[in-house]
PDB file of C-alpha atoms in Angstrom:
ATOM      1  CA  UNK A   1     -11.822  -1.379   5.366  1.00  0.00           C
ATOM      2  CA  UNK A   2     -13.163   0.598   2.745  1.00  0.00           C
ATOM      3  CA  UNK A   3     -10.958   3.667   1.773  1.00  0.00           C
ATOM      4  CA  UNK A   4     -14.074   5.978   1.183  1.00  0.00           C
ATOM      5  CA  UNK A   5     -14.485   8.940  -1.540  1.00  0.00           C
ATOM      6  CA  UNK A   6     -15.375  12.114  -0.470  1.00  0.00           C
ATOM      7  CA  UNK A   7     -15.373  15.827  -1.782  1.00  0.00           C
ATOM      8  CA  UNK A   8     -13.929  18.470  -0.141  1.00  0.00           C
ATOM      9  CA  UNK A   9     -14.580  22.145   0.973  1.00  0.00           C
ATOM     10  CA  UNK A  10     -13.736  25.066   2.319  1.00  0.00           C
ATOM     11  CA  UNK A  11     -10.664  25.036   5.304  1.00  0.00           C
ATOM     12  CA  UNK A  12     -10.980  25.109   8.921  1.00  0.00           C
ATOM     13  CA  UNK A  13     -12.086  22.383  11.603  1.00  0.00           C
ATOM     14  CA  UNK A  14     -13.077  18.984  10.182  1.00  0.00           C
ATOM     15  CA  UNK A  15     -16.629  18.378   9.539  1.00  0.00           C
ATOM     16  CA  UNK A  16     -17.704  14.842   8.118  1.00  0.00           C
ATOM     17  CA  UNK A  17     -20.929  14.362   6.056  1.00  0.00           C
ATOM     18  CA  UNK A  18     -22.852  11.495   5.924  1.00  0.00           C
ATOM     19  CA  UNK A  19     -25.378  10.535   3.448  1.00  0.00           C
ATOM     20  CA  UNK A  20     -28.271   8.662   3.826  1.00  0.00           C
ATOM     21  CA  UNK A  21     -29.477   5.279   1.732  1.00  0.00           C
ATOM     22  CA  UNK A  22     -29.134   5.106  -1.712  1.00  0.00           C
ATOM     23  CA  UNK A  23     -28.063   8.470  -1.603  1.00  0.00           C
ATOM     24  CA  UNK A  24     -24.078  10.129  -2.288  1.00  0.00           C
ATOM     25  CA  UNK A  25     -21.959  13.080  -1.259  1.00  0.00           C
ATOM     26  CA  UNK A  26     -23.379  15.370  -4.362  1.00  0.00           C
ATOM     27  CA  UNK A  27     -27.136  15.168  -2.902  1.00  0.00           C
ATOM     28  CA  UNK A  28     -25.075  17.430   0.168  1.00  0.00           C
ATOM     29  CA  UNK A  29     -22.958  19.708  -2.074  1.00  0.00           C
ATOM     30  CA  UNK A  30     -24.818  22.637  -1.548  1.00  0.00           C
ATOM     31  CA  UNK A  31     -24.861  22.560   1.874  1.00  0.00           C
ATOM     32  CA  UNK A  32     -21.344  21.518   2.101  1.00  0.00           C
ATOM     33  CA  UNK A  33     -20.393  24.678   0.079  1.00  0.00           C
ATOM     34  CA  UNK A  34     -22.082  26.800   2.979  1.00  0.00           C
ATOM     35  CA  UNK A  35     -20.719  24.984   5.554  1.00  0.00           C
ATOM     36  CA  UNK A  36     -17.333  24.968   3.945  1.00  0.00           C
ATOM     37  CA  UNK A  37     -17.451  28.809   4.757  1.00  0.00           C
ATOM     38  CA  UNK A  38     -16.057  27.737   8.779  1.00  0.00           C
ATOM     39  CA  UNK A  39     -15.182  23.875   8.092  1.00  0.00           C
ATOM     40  CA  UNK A  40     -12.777  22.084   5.987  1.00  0.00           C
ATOM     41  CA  UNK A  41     -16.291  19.740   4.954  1.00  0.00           C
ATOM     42  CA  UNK A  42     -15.423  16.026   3.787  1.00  0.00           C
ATOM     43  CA  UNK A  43     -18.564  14.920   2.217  1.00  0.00           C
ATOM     44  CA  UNK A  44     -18.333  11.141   2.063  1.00  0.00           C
ATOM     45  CA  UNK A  45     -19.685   8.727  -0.122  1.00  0.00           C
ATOM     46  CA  UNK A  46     -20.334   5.679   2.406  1.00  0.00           C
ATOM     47  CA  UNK A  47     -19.882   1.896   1.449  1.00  0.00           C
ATOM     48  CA  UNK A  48     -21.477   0.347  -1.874  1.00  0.00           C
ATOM     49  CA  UNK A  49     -22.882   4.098  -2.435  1.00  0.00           C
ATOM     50  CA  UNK A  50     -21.444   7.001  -4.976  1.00  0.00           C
ATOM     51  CA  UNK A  51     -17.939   6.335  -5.826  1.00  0.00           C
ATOM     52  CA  UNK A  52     -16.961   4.310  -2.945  1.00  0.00           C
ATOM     53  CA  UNK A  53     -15.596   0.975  -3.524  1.00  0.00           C
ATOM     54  CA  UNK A  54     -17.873  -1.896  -3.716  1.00  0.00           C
ATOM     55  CA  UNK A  55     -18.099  -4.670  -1.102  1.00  0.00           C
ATOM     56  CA  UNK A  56     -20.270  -7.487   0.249  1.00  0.00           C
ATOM     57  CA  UNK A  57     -19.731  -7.008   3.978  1.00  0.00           C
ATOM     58  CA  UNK A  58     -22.016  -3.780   5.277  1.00  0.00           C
ATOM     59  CA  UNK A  59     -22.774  -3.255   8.612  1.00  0.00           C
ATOM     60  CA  UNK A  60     -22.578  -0.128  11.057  1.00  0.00           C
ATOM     61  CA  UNK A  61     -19.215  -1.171  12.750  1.00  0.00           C
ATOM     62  CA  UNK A  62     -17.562  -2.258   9.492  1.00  0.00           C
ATOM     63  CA  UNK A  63     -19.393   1.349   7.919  1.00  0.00           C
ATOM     64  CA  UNK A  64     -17.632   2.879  11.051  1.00  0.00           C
ATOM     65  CA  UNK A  65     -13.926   1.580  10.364  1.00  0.00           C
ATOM     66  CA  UNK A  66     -13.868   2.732   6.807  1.00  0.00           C
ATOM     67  CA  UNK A  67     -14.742   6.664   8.172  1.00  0.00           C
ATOM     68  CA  UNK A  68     -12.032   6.097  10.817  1.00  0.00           C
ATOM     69  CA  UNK A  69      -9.728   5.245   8.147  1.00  0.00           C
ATOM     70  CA  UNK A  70     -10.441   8.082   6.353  1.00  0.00           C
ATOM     71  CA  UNK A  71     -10.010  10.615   9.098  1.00  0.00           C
ATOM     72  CA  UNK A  72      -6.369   8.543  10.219  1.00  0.00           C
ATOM     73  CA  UNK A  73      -5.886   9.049   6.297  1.00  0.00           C
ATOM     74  CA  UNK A  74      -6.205  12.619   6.036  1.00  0.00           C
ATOM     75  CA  UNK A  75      -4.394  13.289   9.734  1.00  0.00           C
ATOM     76  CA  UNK A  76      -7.593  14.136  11.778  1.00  0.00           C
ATOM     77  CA  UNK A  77      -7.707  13.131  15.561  1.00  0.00           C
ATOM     78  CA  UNK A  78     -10.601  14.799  15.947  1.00  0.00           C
ATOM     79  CA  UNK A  79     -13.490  16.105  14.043  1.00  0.00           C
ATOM     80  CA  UNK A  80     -17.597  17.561  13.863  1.00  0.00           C
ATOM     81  CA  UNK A  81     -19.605  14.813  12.100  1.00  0.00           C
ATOM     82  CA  UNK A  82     -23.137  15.378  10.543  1.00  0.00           C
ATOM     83  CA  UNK A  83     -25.121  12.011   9.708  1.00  0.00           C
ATOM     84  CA  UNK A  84     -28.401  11.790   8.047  1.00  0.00           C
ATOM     85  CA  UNK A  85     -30.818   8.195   7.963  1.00  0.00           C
ATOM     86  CA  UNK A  86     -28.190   5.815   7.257  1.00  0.00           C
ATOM     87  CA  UNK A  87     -25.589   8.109   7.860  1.00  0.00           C
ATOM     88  CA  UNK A  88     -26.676   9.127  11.050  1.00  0.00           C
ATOM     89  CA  UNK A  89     -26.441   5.646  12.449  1.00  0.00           C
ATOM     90  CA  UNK A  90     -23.474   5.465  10.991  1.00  0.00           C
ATOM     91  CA  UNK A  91     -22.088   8.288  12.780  1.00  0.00           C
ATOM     92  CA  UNK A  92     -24.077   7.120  16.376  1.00  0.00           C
ATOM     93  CA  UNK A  93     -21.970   3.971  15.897  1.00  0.00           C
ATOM     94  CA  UNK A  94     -18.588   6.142  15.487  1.00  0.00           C
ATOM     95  CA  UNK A  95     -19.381   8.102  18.247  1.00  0.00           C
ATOM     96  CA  UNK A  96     -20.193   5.484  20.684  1.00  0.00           C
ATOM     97  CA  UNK A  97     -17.109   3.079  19.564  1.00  0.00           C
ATOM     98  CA  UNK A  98     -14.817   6.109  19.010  1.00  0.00           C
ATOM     99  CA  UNK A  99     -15.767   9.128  21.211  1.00  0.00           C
ATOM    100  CA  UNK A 100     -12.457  10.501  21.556  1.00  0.00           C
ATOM    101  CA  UNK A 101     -12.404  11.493  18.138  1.00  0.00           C
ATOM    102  CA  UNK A 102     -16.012  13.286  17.863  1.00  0.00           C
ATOM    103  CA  UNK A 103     -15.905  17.149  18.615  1.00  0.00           C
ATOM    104  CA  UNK A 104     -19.803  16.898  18.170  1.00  0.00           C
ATOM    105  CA  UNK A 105     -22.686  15.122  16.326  1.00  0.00           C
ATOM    106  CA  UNK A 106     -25.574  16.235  14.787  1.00  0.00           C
ATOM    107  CA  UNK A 107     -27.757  13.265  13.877  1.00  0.00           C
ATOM    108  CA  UNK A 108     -30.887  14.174  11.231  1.00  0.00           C
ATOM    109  CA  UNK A 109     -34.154  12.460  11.343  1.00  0.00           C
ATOM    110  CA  UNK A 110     -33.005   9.090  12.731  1.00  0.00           C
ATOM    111  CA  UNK A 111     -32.776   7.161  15.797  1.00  0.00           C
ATOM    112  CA  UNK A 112     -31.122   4.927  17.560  1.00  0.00           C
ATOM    113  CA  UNK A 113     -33.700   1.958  17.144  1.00  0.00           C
ATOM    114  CA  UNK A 114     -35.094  -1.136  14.928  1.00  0.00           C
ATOM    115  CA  UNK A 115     -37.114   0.406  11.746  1.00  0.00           C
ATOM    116  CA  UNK A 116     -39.474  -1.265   9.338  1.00  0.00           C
ATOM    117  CA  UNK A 117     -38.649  -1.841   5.922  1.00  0.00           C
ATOM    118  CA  UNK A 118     -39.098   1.049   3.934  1.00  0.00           C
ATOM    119  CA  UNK A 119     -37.358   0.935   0.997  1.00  0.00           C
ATOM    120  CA  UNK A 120     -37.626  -2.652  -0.039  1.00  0.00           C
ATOM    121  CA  UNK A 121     -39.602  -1.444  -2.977  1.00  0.00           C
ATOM    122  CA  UNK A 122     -37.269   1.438  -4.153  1.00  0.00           C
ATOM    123  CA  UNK A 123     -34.083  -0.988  -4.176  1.00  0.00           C
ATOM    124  CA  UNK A 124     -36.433  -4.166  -5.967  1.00  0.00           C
ATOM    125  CA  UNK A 125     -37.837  -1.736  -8.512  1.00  0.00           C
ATOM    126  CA  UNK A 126     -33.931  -0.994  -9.326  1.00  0.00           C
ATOM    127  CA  UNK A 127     -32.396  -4.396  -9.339  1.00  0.00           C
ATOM    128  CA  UNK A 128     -35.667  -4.900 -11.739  1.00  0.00           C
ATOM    129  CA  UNK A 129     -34.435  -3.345 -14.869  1.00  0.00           C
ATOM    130  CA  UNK A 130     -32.576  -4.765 -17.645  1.00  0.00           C
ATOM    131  CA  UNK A 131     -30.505  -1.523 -17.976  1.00  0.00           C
ATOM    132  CA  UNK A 132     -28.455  -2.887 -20.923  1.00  0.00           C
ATOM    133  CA  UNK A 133     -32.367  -2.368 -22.755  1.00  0.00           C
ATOM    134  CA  UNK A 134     -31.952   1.157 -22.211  1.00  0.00           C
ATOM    135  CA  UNK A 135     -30.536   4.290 -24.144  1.00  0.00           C
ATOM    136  CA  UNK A 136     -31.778   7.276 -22.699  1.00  0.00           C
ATOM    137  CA  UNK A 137     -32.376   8.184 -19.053  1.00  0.00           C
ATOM    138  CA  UNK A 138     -35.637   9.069 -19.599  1.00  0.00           C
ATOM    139  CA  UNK A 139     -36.869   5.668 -21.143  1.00  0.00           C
ATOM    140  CA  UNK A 140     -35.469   4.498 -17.405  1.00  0.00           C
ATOM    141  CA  UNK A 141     -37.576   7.081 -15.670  1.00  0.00           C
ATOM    142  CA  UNK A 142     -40.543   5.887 -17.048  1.00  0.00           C
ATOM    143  CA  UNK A 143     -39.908   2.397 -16.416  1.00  0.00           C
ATOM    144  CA  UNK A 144     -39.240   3.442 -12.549  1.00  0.00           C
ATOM    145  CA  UNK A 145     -42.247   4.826 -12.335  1.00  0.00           C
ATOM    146  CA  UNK A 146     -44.310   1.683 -13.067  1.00  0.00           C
ATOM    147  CA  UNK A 147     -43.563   0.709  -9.168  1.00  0.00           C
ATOM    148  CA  UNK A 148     -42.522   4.182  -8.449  1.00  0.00           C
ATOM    149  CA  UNK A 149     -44.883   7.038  -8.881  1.00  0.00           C
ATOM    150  CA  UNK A 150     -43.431   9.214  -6.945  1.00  0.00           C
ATOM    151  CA  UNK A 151     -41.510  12.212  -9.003  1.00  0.00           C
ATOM    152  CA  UNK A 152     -39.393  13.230  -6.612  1.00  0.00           C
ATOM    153  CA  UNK A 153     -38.298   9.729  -4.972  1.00  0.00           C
ATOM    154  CA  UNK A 154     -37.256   8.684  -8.929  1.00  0.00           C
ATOM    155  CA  UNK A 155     -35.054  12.273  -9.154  1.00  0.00           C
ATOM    156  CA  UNK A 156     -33.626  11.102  -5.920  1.00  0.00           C
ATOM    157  CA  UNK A 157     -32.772   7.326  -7.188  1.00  0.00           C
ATOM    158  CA  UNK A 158     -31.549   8.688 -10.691  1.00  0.00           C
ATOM    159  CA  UNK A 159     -29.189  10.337  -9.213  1.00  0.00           C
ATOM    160  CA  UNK A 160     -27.157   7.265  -8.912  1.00  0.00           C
ATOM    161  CA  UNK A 161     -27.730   6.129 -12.599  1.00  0.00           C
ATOM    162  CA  UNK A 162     -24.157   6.673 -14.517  1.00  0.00           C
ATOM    163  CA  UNK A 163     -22.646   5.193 -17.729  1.00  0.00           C
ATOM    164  CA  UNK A 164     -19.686   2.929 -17.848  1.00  0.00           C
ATOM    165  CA  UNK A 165     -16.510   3.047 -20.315  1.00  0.00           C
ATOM    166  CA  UNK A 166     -18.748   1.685 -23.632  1.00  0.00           C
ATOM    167  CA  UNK A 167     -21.682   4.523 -22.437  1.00  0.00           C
ATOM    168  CA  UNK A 168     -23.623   1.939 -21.228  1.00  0.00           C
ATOM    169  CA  UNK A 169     -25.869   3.056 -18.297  1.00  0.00           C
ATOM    170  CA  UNK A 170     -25.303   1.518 -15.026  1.00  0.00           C
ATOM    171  CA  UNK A 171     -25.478   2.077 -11.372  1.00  0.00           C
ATOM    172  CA  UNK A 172     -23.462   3.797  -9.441  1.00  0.00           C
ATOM    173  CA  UNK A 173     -24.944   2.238  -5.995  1.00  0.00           C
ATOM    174  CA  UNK A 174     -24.221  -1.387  -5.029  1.00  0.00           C
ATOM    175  CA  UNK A 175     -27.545  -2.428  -5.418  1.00  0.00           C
ATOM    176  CA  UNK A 176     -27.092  -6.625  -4.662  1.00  0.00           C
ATOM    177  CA  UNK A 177     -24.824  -5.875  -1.733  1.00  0.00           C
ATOM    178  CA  UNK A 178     -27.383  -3.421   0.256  1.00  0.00           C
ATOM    179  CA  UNK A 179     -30.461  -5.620  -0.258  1.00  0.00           C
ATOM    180  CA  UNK A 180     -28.303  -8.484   1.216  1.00  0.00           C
ATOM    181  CA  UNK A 181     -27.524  -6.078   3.920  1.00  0.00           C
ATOM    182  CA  UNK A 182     -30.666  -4.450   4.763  1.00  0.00           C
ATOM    183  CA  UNK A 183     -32.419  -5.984   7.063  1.00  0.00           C
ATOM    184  CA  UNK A 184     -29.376  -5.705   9.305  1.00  0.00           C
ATOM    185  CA  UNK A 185     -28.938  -2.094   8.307  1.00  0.00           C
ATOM    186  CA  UNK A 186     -32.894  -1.405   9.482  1.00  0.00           C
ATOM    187  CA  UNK A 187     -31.835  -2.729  13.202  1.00  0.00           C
ATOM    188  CA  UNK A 188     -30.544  -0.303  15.802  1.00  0.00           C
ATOM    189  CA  UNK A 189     -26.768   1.119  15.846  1.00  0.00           C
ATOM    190  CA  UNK A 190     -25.061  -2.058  17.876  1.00  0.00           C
ATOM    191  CA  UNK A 191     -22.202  -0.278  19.687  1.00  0.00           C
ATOM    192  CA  UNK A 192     -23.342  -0.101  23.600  1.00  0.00           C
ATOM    193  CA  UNK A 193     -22.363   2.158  25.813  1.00  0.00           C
ATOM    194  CA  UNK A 194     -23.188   6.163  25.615  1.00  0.00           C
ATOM    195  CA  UNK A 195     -21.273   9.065  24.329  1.00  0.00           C
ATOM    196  CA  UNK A 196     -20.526  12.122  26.623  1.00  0.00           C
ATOM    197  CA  UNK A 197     -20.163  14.660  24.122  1.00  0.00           C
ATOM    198  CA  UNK A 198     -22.690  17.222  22.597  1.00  0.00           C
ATOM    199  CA  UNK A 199     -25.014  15.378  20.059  1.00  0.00           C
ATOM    200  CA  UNK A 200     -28.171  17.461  18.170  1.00  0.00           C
ATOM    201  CA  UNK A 201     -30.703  15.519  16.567  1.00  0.00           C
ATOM    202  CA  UNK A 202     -32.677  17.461  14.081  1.00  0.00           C
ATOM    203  CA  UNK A 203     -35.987  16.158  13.089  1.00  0.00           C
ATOM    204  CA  UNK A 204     -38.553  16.857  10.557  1.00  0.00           C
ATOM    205  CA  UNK A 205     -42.102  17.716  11.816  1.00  0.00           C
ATOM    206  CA  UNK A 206     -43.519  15.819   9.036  1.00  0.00           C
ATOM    207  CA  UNK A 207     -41.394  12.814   9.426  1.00  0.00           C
ATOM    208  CA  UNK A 208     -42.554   9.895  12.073  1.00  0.00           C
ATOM    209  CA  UNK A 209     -38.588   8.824  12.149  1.00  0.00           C
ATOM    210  CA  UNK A 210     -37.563  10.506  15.442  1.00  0.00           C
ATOM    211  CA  UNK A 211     -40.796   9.744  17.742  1.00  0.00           C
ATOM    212  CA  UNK A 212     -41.748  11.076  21.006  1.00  0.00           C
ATOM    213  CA  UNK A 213     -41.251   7.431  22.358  1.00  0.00           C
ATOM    214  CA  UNK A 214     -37.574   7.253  20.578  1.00  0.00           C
ATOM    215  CA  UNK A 215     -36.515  10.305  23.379  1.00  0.00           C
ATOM    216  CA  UNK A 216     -35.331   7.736  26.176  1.00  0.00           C
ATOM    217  CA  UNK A 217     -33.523   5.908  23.789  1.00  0.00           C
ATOM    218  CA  UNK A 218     -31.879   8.728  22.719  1.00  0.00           C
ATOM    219  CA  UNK A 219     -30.834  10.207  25.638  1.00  0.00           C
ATOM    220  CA  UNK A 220     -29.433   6.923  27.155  1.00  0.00           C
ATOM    221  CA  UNK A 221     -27.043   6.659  24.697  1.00  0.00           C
ATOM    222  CA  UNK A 222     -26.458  10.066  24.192  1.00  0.00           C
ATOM    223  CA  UNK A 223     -27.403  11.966  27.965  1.00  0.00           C
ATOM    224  CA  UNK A 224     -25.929  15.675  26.350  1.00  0.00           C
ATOM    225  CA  UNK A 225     -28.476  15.066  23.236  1.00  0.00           C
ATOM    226  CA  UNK A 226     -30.845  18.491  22.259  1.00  0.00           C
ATOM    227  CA  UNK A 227     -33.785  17.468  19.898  1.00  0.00           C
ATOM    228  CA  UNK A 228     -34.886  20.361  17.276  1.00  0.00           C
ATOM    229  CA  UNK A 229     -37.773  19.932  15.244  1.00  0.00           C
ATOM    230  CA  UNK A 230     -38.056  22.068  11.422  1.00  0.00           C
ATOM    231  CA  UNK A 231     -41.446  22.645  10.734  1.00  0.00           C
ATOM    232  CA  UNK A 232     -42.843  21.604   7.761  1.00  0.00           C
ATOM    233  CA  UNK A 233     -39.719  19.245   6.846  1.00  0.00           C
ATOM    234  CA  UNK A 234     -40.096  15.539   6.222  1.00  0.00           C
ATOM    235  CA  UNK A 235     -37.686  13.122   6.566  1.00  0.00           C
ATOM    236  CA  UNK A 236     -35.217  14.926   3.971  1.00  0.00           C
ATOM    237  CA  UNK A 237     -35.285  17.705   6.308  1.00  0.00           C
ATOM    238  CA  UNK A 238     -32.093  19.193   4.538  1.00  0.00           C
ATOM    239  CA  UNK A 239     -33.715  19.305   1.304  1.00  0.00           C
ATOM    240  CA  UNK A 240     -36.794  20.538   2.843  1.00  0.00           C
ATOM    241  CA  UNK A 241     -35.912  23.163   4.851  1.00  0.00           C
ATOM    242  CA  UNK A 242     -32.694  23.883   3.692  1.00  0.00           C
ATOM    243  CA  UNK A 243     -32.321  27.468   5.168  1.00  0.00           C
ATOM    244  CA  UNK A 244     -33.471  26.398   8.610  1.00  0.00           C
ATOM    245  CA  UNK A 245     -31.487  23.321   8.784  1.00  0.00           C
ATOM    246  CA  UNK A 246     -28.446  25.153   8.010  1.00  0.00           C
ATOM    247  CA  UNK A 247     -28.995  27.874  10.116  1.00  0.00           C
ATOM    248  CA  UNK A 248     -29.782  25.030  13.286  1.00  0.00           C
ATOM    249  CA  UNK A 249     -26.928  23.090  12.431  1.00  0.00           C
ATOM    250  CA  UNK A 250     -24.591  25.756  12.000  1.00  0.00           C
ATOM    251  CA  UNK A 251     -25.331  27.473  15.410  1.00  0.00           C
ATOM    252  CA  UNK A 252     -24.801  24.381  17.167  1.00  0.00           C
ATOM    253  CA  UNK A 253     -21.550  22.562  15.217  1.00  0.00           C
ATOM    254  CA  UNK A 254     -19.615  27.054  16.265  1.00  0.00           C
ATOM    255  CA  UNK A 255     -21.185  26.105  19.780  1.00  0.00           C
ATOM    256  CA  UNK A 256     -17.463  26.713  22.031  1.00  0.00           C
ATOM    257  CA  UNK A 257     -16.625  23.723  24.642  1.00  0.00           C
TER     258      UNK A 257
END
């Protein structure tokens, strides 16, 4: 097992955050400040991701041990969890191999299914550079952006660009290890079973992640599962929609019983 970073805030009932691919526990920091208002919030870095150890193995059930070892770490039997993309498989796989310890789920923009590559491109375009040739981040944005055009999707992948001891610029994410791993991490959640407890899925209305077709699926593993749609969000609905997702989420995660 992993023994997972996280960042912590606010006091009250546990609520774990989950990041999504190639992302960290800072892209949720603002959010975990508001929610930190009613919840003691661990944000997590997952596996391979933030400042998380490194590790070859990643898959959802090994991904699902290291959170259990972090909430036996910190004494909690019991706790809200929050998952987005990657993280919200993640946290469908805790829930359905450990339901005794989820007070409820909210699961954003993903389901439990097989997905197409998406980000092949992103992670190749990163193991691409030479980052040793660099000396300032912006001479690695612009070399990014030769297979990336996209502004915002570089912001989001710089993000895990940090320097090590010499100043040298490296990556924070575990770039080798998830490529290995990706194709499995595309395929469905494989715990079987279903989860009894109250599960939200939130999904962007701009986002074709969560699909009308996806809705059996979802309720067969989890039968108590609401579906909300944000309008206007894509598949960052969080960052999209912030006020709305937070006002959703939060309603449902105070919900009594």
């Amino acid at each position: 097992m992993a023994t997972l970073h996280y960042q912590s805030y606010g006091a009250g009932e546990p609520l774990i955050v989950l990041h999504g691919l190639l992302g960290m526990s800072d892209n949720w920091a603002t959010l975990s400040r508001r929610f930190g208002d009613t919840f003691r919030v661990l944000a997590v870095d997952l596996r391979n991701h933030g400042k998380s150890p490194h590790g070859g193995e990643m898959n959802y059930e090994v991904m699902a041990g290291d959170v259990r070892e972090l909430l036996q770490r910190e004494g909690i039997a019991r706790a809200r969890m929050l998952g987005h993309s990657l993280g919200g498989k993640v946290a469908m796989q805790f829930a359905l191999m450990f339901p005794p310890m989820i007070e409820r789920l909210v699961v954003v923009d993903i389901a439990p299914r097989d997905y197409a590559p998406q980000h092949t491109e992103l992670i190749d375009a990163m193991l691409s550079l030479d980052l040793a040739r660099f000396t300032q981040r912006q001479q690695i944005d612009e070399a990014l952006a030769v297979r990336i055009p996209q502004l915002h999707l570089r912001q989001f992948l710089l993000k895990n660009l940090g320097r090590d001891e010499s100043g040298a610029f490296r990556w924070k994410v575990n770039l080798p290890a998830i490529r290995q791993s990706y194709e499995r991490l595309n395929q469905a959640p494989p715990a079987t079973g279903s989860f009894a407890g109250k599960v939200l899925f939130v999904r962007g209305t701009r986002s074709d992640y969560i699909r009308a077709e996806d809705e059996a699926a979802i309720r067969q593993r989890f039968p108590r599962a609401d579906i909300v749609d944000i309008a206007g969000a894509g598949h960052w609905v969080h960052a999209d929609a912030p006020e709305e997702f937070f006002r959703v989420c939060h309603a449902f995660l105070n919900q009594p019983g």
